[in-house]
Short mmCIF file of C-alpha atoms and ligand atoms in Angstrom, two decimals:
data_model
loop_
_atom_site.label_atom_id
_atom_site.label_comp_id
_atom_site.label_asym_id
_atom_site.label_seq_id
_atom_site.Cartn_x
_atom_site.Cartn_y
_atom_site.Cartn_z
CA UNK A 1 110.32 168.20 91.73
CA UNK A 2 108.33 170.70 94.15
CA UNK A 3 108.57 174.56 92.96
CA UNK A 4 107.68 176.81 96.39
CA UNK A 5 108.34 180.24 96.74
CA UNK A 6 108.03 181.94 100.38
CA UNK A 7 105.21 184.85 100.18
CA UNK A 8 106.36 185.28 104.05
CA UNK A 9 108.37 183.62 106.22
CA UNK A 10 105.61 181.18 106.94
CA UNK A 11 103.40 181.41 104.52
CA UNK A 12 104.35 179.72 100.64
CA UNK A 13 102.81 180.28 97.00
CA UNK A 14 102.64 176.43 96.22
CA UNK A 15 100.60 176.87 92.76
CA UNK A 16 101.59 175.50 89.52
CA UNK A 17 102.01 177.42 85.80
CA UNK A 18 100.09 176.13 82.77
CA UNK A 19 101.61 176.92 79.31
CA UNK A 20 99.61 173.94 77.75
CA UNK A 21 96.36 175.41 78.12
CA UNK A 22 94.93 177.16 74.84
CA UNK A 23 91.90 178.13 75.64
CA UNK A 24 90.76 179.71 79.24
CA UNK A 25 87.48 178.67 80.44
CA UNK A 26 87.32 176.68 76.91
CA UNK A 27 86.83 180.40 75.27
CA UNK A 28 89.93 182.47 75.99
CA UNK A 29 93.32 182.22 74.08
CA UNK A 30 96.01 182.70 76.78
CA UNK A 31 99.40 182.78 74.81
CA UNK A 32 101.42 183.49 77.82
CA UNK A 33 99.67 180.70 79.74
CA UNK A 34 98.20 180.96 83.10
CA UNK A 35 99.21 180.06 86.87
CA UNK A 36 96.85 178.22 89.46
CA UNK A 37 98.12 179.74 92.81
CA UNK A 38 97.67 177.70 95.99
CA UNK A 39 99.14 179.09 99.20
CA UNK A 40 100.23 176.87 102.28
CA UNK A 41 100.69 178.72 105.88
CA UNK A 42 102.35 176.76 108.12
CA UNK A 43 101.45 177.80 111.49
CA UNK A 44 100.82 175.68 114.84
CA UNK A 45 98.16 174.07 112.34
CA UNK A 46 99.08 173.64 108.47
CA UNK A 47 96.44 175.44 105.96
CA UNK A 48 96.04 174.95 102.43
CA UNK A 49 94.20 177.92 100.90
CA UNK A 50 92.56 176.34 97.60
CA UNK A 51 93.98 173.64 95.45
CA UNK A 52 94.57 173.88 91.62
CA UNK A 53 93.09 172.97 88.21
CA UNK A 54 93.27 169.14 87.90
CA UNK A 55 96.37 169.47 85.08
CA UNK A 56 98.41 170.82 87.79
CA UNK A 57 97.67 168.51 90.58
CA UNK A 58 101.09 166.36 90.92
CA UNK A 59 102.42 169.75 91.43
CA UNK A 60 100.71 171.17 93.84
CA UNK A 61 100.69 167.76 96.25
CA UNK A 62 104.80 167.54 95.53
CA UNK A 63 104.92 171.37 96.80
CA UNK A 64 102.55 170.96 99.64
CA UNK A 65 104.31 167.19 100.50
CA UNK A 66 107.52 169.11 100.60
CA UNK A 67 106.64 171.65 103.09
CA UNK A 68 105.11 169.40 105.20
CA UNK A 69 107.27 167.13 105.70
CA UNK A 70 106.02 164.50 108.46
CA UNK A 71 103.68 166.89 109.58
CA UNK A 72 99.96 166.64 108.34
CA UNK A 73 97.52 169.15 106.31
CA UNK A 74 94.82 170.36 109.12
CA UNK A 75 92.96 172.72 107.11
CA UNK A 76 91.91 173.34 103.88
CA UNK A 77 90.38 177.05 103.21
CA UNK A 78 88.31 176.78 99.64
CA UNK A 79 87.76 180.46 98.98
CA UNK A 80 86.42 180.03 95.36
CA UNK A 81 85.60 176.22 94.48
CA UNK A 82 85.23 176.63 90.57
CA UNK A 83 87.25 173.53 89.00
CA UNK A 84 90.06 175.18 87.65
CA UNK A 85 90.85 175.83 91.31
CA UNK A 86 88.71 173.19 93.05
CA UNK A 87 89.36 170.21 91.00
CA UNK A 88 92.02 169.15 93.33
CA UNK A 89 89.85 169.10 96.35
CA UNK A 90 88.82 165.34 96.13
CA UNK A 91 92.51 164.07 95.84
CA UNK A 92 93.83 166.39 99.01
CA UNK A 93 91.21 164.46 100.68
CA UNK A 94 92.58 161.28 100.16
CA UNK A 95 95.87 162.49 100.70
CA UNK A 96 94.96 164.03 104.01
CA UNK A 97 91.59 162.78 105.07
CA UNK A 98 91.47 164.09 108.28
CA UNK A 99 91.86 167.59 107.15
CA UNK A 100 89.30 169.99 107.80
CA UNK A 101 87.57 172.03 104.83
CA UNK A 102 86.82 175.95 105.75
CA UNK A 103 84.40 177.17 102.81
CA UNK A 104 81.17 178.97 102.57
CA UNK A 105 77.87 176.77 102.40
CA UNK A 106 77.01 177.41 98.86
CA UNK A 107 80.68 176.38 97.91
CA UNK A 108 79.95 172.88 99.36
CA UNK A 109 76.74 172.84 97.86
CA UNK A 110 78.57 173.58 94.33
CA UNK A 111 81.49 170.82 95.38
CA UNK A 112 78.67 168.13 95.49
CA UNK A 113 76.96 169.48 92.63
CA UNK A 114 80.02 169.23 90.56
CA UNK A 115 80.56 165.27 91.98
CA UNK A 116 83.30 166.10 94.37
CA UNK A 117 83.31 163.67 97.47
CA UNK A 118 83.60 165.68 100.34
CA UNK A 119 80.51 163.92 102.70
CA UNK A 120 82.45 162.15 105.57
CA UNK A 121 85.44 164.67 106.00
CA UNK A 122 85.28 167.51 108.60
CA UNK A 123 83.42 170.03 106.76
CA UNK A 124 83.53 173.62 108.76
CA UNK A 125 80.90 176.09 106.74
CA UNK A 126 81.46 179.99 107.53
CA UNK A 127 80.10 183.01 106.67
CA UNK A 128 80.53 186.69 106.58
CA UNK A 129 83.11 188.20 108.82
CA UNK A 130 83.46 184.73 110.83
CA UNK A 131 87.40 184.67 112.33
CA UNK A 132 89.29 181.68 112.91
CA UNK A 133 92.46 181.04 114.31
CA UNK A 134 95.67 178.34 113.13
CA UNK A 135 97.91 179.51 116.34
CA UNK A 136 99.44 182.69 115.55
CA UNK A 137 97.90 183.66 112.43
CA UNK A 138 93.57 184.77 112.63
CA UNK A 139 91.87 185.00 109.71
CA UNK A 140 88.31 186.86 108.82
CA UNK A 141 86.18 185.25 106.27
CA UNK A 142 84.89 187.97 103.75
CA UNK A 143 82.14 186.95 101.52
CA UNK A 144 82.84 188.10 97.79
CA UNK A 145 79.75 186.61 95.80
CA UNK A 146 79.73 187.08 92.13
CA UNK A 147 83.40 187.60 92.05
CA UNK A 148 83.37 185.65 90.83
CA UNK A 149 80.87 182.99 91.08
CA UNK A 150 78.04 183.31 94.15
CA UNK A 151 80.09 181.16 96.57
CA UNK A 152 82.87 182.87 96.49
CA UNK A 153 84.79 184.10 99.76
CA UNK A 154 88.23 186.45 100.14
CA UNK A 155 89.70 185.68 103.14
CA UNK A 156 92.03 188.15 105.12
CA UNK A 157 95.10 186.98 107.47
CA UNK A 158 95.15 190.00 110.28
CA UNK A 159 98.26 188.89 111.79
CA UNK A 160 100.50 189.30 108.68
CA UNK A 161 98.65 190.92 106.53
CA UNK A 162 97.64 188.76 103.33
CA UNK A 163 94.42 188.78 101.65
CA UNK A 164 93.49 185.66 99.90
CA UNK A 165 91.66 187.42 97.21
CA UNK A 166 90.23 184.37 95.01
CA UNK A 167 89.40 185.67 91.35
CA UNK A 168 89.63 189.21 92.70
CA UNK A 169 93.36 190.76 91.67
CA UNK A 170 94.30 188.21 89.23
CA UNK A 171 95.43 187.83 85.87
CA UNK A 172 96.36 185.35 82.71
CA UNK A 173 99.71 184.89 82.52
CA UNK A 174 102.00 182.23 83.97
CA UNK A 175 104.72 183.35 86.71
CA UNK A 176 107.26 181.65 85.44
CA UNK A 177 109.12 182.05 89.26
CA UNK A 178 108.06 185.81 89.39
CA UNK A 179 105.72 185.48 92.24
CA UNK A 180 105.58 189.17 92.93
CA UNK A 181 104.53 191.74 90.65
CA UNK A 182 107.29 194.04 91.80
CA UNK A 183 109.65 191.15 89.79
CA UNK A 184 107.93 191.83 86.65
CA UNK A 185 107.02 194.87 84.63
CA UNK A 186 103.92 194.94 85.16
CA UNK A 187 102.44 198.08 83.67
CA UNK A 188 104.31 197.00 80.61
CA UNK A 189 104.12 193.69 80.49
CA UNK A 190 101.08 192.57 82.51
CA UNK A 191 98.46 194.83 82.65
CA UNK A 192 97.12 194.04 78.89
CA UNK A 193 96.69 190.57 80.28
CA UNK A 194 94.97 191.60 83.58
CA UNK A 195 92.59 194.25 82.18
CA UNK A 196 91.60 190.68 79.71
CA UNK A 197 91.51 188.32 82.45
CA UNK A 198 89.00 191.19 84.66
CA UNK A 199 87.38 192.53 81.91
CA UNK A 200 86.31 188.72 80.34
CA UNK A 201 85.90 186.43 83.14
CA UNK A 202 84.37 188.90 85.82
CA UNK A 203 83.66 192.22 84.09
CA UNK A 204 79.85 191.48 84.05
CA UNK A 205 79.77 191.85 88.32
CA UNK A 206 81.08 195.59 88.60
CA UNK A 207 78.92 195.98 91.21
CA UNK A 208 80.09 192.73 93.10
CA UNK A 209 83.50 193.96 93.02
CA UNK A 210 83.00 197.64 93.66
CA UNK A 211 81.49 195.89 97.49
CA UNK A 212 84.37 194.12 97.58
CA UNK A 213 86.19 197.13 97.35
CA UNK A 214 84.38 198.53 99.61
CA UNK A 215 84.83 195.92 102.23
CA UNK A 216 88.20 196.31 101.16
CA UNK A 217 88.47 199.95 101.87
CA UNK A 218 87.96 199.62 105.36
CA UNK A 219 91.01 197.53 106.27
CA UNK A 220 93.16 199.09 103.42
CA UNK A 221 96.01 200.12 105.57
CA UNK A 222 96.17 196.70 107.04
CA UNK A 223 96.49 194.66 103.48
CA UNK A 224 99.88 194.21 102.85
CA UNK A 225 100.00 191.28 100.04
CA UNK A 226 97.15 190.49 97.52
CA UNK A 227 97.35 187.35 97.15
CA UNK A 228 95.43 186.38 93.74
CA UNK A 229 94.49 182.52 92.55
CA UNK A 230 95.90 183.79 89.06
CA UNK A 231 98.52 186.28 88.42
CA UNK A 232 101.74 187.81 90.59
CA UNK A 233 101.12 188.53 94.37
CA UNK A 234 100.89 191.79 95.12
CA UNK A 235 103.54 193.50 98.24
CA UNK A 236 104.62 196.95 96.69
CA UNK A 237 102.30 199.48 94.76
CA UNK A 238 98.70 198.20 95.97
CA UNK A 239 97.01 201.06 94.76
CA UNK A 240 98.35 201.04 91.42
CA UNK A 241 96.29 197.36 91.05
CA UNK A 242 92.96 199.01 92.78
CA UNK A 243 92.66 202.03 91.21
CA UNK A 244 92.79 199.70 87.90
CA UNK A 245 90.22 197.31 89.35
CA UNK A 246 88.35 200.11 90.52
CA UNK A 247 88.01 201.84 87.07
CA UNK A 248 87.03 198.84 85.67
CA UNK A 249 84.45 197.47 87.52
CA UNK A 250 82.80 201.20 87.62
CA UNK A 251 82.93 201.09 84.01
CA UNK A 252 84.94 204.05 83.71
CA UNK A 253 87.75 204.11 80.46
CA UNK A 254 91.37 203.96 81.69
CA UNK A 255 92.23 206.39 79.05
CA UNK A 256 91.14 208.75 76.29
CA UNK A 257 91.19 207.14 73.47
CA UNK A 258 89.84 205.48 70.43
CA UNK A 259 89.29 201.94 69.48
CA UNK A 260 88.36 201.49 65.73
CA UNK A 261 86.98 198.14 65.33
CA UNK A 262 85.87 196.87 62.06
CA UNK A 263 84.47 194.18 60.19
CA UNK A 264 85.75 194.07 56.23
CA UNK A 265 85.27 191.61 53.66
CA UNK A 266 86.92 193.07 50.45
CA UNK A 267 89.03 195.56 52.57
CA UNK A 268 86.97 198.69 52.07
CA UNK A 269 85.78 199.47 55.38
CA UNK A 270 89.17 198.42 56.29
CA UNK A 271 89.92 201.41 54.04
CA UNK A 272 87.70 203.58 55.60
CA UNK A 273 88.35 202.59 59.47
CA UNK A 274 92.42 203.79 58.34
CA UNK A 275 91.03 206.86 56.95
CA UNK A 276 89.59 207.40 59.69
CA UNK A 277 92.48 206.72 62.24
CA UNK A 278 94.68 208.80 60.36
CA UNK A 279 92.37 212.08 60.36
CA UNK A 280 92.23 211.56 64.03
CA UNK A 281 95.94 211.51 64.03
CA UNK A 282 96.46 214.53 61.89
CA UNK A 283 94.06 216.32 64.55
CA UNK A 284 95.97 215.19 67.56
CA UNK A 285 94.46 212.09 68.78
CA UNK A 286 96.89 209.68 68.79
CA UNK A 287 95.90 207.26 70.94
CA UNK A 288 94.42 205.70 68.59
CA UNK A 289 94.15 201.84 68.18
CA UNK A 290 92.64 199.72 64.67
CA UNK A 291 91.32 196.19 64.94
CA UNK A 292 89.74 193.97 62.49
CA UNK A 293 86.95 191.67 64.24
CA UNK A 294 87.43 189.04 62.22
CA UNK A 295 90.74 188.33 63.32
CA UNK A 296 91.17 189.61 66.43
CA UNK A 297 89.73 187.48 68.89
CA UNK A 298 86.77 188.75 71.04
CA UNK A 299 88.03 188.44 74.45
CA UNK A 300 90.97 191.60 73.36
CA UNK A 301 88.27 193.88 71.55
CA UNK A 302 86.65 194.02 75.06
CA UNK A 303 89.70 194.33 77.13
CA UNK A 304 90.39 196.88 74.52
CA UNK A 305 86.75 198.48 75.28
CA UNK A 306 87.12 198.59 78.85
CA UNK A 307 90.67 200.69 78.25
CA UNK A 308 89.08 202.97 76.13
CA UNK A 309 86.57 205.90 76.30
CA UNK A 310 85.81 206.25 72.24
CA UNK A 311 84.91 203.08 70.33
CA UNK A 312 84.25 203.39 66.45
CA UNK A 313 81.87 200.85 64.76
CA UNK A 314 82.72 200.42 61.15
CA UNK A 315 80.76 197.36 59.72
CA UNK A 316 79.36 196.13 56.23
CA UNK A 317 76.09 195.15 55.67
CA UNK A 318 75.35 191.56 55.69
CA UNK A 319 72.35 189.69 54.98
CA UNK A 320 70.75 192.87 55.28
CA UNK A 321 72.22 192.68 58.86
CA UNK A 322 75.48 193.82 60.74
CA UNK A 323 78.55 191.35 59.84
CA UNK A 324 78.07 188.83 62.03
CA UNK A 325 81.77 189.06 64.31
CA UNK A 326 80.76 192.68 64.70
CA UNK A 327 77.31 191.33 66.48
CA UNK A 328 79.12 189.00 68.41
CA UNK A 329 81.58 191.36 69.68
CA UNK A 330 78.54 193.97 70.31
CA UNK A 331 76.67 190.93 72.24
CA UNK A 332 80.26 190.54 74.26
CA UNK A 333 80.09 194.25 75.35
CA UNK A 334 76.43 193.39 76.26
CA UNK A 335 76.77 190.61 78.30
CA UNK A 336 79.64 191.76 79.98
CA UNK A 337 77.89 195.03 81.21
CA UNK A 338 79.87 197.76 79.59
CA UNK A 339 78.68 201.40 80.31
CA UNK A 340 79.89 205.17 79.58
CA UNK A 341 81.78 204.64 76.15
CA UNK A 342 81.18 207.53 73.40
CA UNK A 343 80.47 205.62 70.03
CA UNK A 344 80.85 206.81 66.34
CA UNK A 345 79.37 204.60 63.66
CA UNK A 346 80.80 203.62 59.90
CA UNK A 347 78.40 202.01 57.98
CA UNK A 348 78.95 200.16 54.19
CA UNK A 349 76.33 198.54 51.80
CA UNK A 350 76.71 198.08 48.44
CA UNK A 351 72.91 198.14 47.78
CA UNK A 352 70.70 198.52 51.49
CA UNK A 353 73.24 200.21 53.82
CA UNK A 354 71.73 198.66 56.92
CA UNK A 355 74.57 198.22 59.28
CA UNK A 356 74.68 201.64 60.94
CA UNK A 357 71.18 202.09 61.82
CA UNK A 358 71.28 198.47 62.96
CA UNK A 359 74.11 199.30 65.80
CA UNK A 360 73.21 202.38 66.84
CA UNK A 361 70.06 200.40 67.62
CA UNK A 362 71.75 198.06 69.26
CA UNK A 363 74.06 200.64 71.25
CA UNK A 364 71.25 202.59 72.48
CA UNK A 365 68.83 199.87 73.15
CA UNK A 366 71.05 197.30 74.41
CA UNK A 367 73.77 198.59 75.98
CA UNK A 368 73.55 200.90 78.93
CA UNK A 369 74.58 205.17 79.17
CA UNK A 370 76.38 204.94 75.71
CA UNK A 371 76.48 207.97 73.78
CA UNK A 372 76.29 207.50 70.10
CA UNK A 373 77.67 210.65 67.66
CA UNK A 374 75.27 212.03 65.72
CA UNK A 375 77.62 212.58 62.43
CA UNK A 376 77.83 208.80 60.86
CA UNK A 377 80.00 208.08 57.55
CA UNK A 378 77.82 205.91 55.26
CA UNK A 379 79.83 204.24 52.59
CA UNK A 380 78.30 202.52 49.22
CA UNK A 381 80.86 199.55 48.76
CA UNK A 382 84.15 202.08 48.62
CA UNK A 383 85.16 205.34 50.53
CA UNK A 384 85.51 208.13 47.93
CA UNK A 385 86.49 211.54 47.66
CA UNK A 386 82.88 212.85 47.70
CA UNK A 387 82.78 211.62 51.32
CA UNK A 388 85.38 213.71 52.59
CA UNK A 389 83.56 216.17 54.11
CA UNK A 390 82.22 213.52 55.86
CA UNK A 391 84.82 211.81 57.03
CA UNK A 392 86.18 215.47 58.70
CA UNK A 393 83.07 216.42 60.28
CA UNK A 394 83.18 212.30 62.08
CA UNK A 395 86.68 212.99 63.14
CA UNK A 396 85.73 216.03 64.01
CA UNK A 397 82.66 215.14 66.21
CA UNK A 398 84.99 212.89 67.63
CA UNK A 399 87.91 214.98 68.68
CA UNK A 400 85.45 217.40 70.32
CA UNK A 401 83.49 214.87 72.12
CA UNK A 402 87.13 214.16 73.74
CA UNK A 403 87.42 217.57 74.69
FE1 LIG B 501 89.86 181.22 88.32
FE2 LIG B 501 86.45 181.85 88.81
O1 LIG B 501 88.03 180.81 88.70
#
């Protein structure tokens, strides 16, 4: 059975939800699944803008079957060609072979790379700021590299108003028939989801997405839906979505507040990060939030990260070495480009306390304009009363540092 929704009166989300999906990208747990959003225009000519992960095909050729009817596909517009939305390419060509494919010339480089037999359709490669026309609607072709792969392209519909955004503006999540984000809650229930989706799969190209923003920022008043290949479309509230896109990829914390993350393996430092949280709370800082790295999975401690402005390191020593989750969460925060966080250190070792020295190496020489707090608690095996002092003067370096 087809599942459309109109995003205008001509223009239809004719995606698919995936709720059988574990793992985004093979890496990411997605609990509340995911969608795969496909749009069809139906104007004088009929455009398909980007197909689907290949799980969700059937559904997106019964949607776009529907709404054709007798009539046939002309176009096909492949902003963003990676396989979880261009896996479907090869089977709307054999569908509709006579359609024409709109996409940028690295894109159809990538489709052959990846196998997918395009040679012998219509192929129509564009570029920057190219227009084309379907009868009443004109589009301009943006290009968007590195958001999120380098043949990426946004394009932008100037008669109605919709911006095909690719990658840009989306989210994990499925829709589960809320198309629009004014239909949902977002800022309650969404926003954890879209930070993780941003902050994960594109958070390493701040840059990229700051020009897109930019490119964006000229024709503001003129976007009227964001249309995202993941995640609600966007009619009502814009700003509320690019401000939070715009924080992010400038590396700037949503909030004050602090993330205690720490690695435990007899519950000690556990002890200690709790101590620690509560102090914070006794002086005022509530926004406060505890995670153990060994259990909470990676792709949350940096959405988590990106949210925050204070992040506490509290981490045994292991093999003479910081506990191995804690690197790979530090190595996350790395390679996904995080800047201007304040960091406080907690350090245990039963014997050769190593772990603190270890990360503020790794903070200051590895990640970029991070402040690290000169007051550290150093723990042998247990926290104690004798460290008391110590544990004020880190809460207290930390409560003035969010002055
Ligand atoms: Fe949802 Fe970069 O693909």
């Amino acid at each position: 059975m087809y599942c459309v929704r109109n995003v205008t009166e001509d223009l239809y989300w004719v995606g698919a939800n995936d709720h059988r999906l574990h793992l985004f990208e093979n890496i990411h747990p997605i609990p509340r699944g995911v969608s795969y959003n496909a749009y069809l225009l139906l104007d004088e000519k009929t455009v398909l803008f980007d197909t689907v992960d290949w799980s969700a095909c059937r559904q997106l050729l019964e949607n776009v079957e529907h709404l054709l009817g007798e009539r046939p596909l002309d176009y096909l517009v492949i902003n963003h060609m990676e396989p979880d939305h261009g896996a479907s390419i090869e089977e709307i060509l054999l569908r509709w072979p006579q359609v024409k494919v709109i996409s940028t010339e690295k894109s159809f480089l990538f489709m052959r790379q990846f196998g997918f037999q395009i040679d012998g359709h219509e192929l129509i490669e564009v570029k920057e700021g190219d227009g084309f026309s379907f009868g009443k609607h004109n589009v301009t072709f943006v290009a968007a590299p590195m958001v999120h792969w380098p043949e990426a392209m946004v394009t932008f519909d100037t008669t109605n108003g919709a911006l095909f955004s690719a990658d840009a503006f989306g989210s994990f999540g499925a829709l589960d028939g809320k198309l629009f984000a004014d239909e949902v809650n977002f800022d309650r229930d969404w926003i954890d989801d879209a930070r993780r989706y941003l902050t994960n799969i594109v958070g390493k190209y701040g840059p990229h997405i700051q020009l897109l923003l930019k490119k964006a920022g000229g024709i503001l008043d003129q976007i009227k839906y964001i249309c995202p290949l993941h995640g609600p479309v966007w009619r009502k509230d814009l700003g509320y979505f690019i401000d939070k896109y715009d924080k992010w990829s400038r590396y700037e914390p949503e909030e004050k507040g602090v993330m205690i993350a720490y690695a435990s393996m007899y519950g000690n430092t556990e002890a200690a990060a709790q101590a620690l949280a509560a102090k914070l709370c006794e002086k005022g800082i509530t926004n406060v939030h505890v995670y153990d790295v060994s259990n909470t999975h990676v792709s949350y401690l940096v959405s988590e990260s990106f949210r925050l402005s204070h992040i506490v390191l509290a981490s045994v020593t292991y093999n003479l070495g910081i506990y191995p989750v804690m690197h790979d969460y530090l190595m996350h925060l790395k390679g996904l480009n995080l800047q201007n966080r304040t960091f406080a250190l907690i350090e245990n070792g039963s014997w050769a306390p190593k772990s603190g020295d270890l990360m503020q190496k790794f903070v200051d020489e590895e990640l970029k304009n991070m402040t690290v707090l000169n007051d550290r608690l150093s723990i042998a095996s247990a926290l104690h009363a004798d460290k008391a002092a110590e544990l004020e003067s880190l809460a207290d370096a930390i409560v003035e540092s969010m002055a």
